[in-house]
PDB file of C-alpha atoms in Angstrom:
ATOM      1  CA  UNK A   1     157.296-177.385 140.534  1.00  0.00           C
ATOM      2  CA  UNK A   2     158.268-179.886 138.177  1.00  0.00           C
ATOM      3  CA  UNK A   3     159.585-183.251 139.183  1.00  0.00           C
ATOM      4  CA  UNK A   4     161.177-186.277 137.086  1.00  0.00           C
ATOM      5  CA  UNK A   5     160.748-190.236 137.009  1.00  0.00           C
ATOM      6  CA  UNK A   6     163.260-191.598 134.955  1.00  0.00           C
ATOM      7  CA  UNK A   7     163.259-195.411 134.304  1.00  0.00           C
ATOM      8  CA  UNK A   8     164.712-197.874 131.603  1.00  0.00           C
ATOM      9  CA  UNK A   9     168.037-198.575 132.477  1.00  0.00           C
ATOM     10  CA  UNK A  10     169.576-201.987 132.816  1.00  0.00           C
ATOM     11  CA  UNK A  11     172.416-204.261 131.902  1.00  0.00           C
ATOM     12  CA  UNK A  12     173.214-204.496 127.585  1.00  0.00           C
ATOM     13  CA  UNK A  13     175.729-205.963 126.239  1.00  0.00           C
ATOM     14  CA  UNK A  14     177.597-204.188 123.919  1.00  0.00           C
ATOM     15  CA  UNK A  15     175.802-203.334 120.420  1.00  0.00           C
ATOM     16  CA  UNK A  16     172.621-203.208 121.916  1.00  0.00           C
ATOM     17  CA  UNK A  17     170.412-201.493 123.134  1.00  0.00           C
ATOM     18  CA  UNK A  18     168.069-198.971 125.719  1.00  0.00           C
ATOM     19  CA  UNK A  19     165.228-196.879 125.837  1.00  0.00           C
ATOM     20  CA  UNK A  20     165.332-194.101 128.443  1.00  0.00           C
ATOM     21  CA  UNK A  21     162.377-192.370 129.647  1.00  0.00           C
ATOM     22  CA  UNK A  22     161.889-189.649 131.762  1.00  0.00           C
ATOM     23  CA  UNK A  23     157.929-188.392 132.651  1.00  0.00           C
ATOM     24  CA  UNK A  24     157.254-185.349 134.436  1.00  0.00           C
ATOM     25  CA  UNK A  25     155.166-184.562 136.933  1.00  0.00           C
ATOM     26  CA  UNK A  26     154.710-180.326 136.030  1.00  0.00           C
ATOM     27  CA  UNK A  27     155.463-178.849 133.075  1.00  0.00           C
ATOM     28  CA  UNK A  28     158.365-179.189 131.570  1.00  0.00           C
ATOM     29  CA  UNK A  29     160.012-176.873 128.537  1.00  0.00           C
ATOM     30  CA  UNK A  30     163.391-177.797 127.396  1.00  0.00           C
ATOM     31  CA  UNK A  31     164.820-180.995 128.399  1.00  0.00           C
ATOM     32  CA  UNK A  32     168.335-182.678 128.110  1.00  0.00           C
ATOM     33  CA  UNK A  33     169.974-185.528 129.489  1.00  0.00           C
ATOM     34  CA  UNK A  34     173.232-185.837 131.098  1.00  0.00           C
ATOM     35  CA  UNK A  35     175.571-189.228 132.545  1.00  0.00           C
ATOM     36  CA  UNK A  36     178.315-189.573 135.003  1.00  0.00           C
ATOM     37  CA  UNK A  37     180.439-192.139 135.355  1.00  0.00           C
ATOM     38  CA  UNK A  38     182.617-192.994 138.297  1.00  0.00           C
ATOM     39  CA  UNK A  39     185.755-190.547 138.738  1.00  0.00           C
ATOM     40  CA  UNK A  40     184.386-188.616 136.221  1.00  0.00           C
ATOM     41  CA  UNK A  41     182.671-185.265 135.617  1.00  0.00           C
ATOM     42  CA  UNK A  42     179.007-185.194 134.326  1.00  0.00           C
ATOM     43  CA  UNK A  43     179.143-184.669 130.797  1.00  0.00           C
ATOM     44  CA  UNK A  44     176.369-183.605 128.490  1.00  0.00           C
ATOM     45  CA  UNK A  45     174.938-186.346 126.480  1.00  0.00           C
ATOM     46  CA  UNK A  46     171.270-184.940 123.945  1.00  0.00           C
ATOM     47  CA  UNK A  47     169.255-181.447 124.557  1.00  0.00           C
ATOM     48  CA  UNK A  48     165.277-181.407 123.011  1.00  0.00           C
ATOM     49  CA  UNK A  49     163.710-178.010 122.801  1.00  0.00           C
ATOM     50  CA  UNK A  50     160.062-177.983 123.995  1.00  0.00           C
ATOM     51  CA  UNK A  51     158.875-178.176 120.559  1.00  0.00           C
ATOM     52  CA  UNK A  52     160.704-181.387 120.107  1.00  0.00           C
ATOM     53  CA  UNK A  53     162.030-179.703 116.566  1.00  0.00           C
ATOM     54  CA  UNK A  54     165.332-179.087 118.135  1.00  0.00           C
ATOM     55  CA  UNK A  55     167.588-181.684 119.283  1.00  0.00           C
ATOM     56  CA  UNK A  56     171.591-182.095 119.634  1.00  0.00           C
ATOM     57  CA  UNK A  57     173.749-184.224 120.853  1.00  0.00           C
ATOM     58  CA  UNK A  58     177.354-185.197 122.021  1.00  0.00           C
ATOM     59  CA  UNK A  59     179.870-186.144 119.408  1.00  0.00           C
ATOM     60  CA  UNK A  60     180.362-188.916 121.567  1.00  0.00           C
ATOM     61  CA  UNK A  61     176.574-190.203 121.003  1.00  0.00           C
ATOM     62  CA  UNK A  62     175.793-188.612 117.408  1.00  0.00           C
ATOM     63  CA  UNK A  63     174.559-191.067 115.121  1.00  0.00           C
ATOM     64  CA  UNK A  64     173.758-193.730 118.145  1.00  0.00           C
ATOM     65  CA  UNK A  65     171.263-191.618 120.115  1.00  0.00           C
ATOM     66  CA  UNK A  66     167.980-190.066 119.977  1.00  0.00           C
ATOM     67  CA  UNK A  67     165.928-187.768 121.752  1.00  0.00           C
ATOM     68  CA  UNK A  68     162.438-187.568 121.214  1.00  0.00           C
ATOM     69  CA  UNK A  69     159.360-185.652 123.776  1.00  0.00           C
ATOM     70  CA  UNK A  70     155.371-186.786 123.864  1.00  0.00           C
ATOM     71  CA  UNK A  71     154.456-183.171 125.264  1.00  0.00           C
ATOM     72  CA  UNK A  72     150.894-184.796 126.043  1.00  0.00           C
ATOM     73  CA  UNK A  73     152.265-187.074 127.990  1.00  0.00           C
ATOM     74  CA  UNK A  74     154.840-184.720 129.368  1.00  0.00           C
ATOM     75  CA  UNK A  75     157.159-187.096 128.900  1.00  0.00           C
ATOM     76  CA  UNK A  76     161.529-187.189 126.631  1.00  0.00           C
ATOM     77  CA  UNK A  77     162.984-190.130 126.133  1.00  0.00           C
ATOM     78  CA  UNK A  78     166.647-191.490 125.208  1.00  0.00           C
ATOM     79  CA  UNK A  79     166.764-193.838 122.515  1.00  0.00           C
ATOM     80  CA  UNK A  80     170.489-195.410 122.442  1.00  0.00           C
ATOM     81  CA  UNK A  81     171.372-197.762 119.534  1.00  0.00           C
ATOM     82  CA  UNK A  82     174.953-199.338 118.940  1.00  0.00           C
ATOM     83  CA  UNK A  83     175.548-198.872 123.229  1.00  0.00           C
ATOM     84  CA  UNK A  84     179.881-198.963 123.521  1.00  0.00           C
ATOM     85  CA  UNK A  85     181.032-200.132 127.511  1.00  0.00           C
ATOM     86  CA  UNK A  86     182.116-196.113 127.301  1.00  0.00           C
ATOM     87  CA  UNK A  87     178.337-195.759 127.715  1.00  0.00           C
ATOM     88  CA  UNK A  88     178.257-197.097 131.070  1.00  0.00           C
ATOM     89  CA  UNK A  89     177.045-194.476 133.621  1.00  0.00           C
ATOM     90  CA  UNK A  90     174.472-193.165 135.471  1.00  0.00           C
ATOM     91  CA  UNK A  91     171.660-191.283 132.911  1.00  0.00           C
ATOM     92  CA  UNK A  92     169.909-188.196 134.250  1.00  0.00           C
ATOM     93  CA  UNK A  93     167.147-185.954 132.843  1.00  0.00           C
ATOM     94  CA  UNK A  94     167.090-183.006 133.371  1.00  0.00           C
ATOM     95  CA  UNK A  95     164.563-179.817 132.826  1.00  0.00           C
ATOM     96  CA  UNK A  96     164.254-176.170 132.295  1.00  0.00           C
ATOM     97  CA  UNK A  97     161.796-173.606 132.006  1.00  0.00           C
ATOM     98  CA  UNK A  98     162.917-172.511 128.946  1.00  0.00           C
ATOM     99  CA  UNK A  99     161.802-173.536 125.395  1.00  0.00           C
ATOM    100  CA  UNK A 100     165.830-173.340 124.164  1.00  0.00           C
ATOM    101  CA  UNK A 101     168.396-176.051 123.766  1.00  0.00           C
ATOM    102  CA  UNK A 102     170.978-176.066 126.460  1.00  0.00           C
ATOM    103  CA  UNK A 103     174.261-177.963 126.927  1.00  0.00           C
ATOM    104  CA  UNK A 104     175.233-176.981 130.705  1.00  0.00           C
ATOM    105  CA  UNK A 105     174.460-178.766 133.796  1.00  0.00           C
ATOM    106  CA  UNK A 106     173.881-175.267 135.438  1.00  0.00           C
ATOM    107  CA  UNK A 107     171.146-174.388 132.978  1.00  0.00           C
ATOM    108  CA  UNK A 108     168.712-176.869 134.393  1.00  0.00           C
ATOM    109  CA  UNK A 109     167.151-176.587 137.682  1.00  0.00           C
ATOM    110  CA  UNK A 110     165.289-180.302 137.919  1.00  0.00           C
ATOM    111  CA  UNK A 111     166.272-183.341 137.852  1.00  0.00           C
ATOM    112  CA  UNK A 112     165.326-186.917 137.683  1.00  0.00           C
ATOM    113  CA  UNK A 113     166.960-189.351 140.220  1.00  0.00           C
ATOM    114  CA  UNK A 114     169.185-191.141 137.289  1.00  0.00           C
ATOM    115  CA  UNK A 115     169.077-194.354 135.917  1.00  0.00           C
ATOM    116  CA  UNK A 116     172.014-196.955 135.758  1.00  0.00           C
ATOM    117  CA  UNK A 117     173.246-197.943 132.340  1.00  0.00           C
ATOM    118  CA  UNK A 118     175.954-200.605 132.178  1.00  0.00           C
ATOM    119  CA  UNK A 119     176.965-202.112 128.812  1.00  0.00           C
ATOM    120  CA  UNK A 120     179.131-205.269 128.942  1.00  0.00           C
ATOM    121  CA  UNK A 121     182.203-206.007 127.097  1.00  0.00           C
TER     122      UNK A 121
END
């Protein structure tokens, strides 16, 4: 059983920014985070590949946000730079037991209870 603790959100204003974290309790292989926003379908936001050698990440985010894993602390976290108001939602990790990158909701069986994100204007 794996189960996630995700923690780090807050209030930003614009142009700043958050670091996400997300520690699991079991083991965790592939990880990725998504966000939802109100009226609005989860969308895909970074994937990290158990290695940690692997990452990729939305068009939206490229360039703002990183992804990065402490595997001996079983633990990914969301580095997000330059944060937009579009950012606002709520962040969940999510994991897999697989080692491969993957971009679909469906593709990951745990999940962390999500984090609020809200960047002011």
């Amino acid at each position: 059983q794996v189960q996630l603790v995700e923690s780090g959100g807050g209030l930003v204003q614009a142009g700043g920014s958050l670091r996400l974290s997300c520690a699991a309790s079991g083991r965790a292989y592939a990880m990725g985070w998504f966000r939802q926003a109100p009226r609005k379908e989860r969308e895909f936001v970074a994937a990290i590949s158990w290695s940690g050698d692997e990452t990729d990440y939305a068009d939206s985010v490229k360039g703002r946000f990183t992804t990065s894993r402490d595997n001996a602390k079983n633990t990914v976290f969301l580095q997000m730079n330059s944060l937009k108001p579009e950012d606002t939602a709520v962040y969940y990790c999510a994991a897999r037991l697989y080692s491969g990158l993957a971009y679909h909701s469906n593709e990951y069986f745990y999940w962390g209870q999500g984090t609020q994100v809200t960047v002011s204007s």
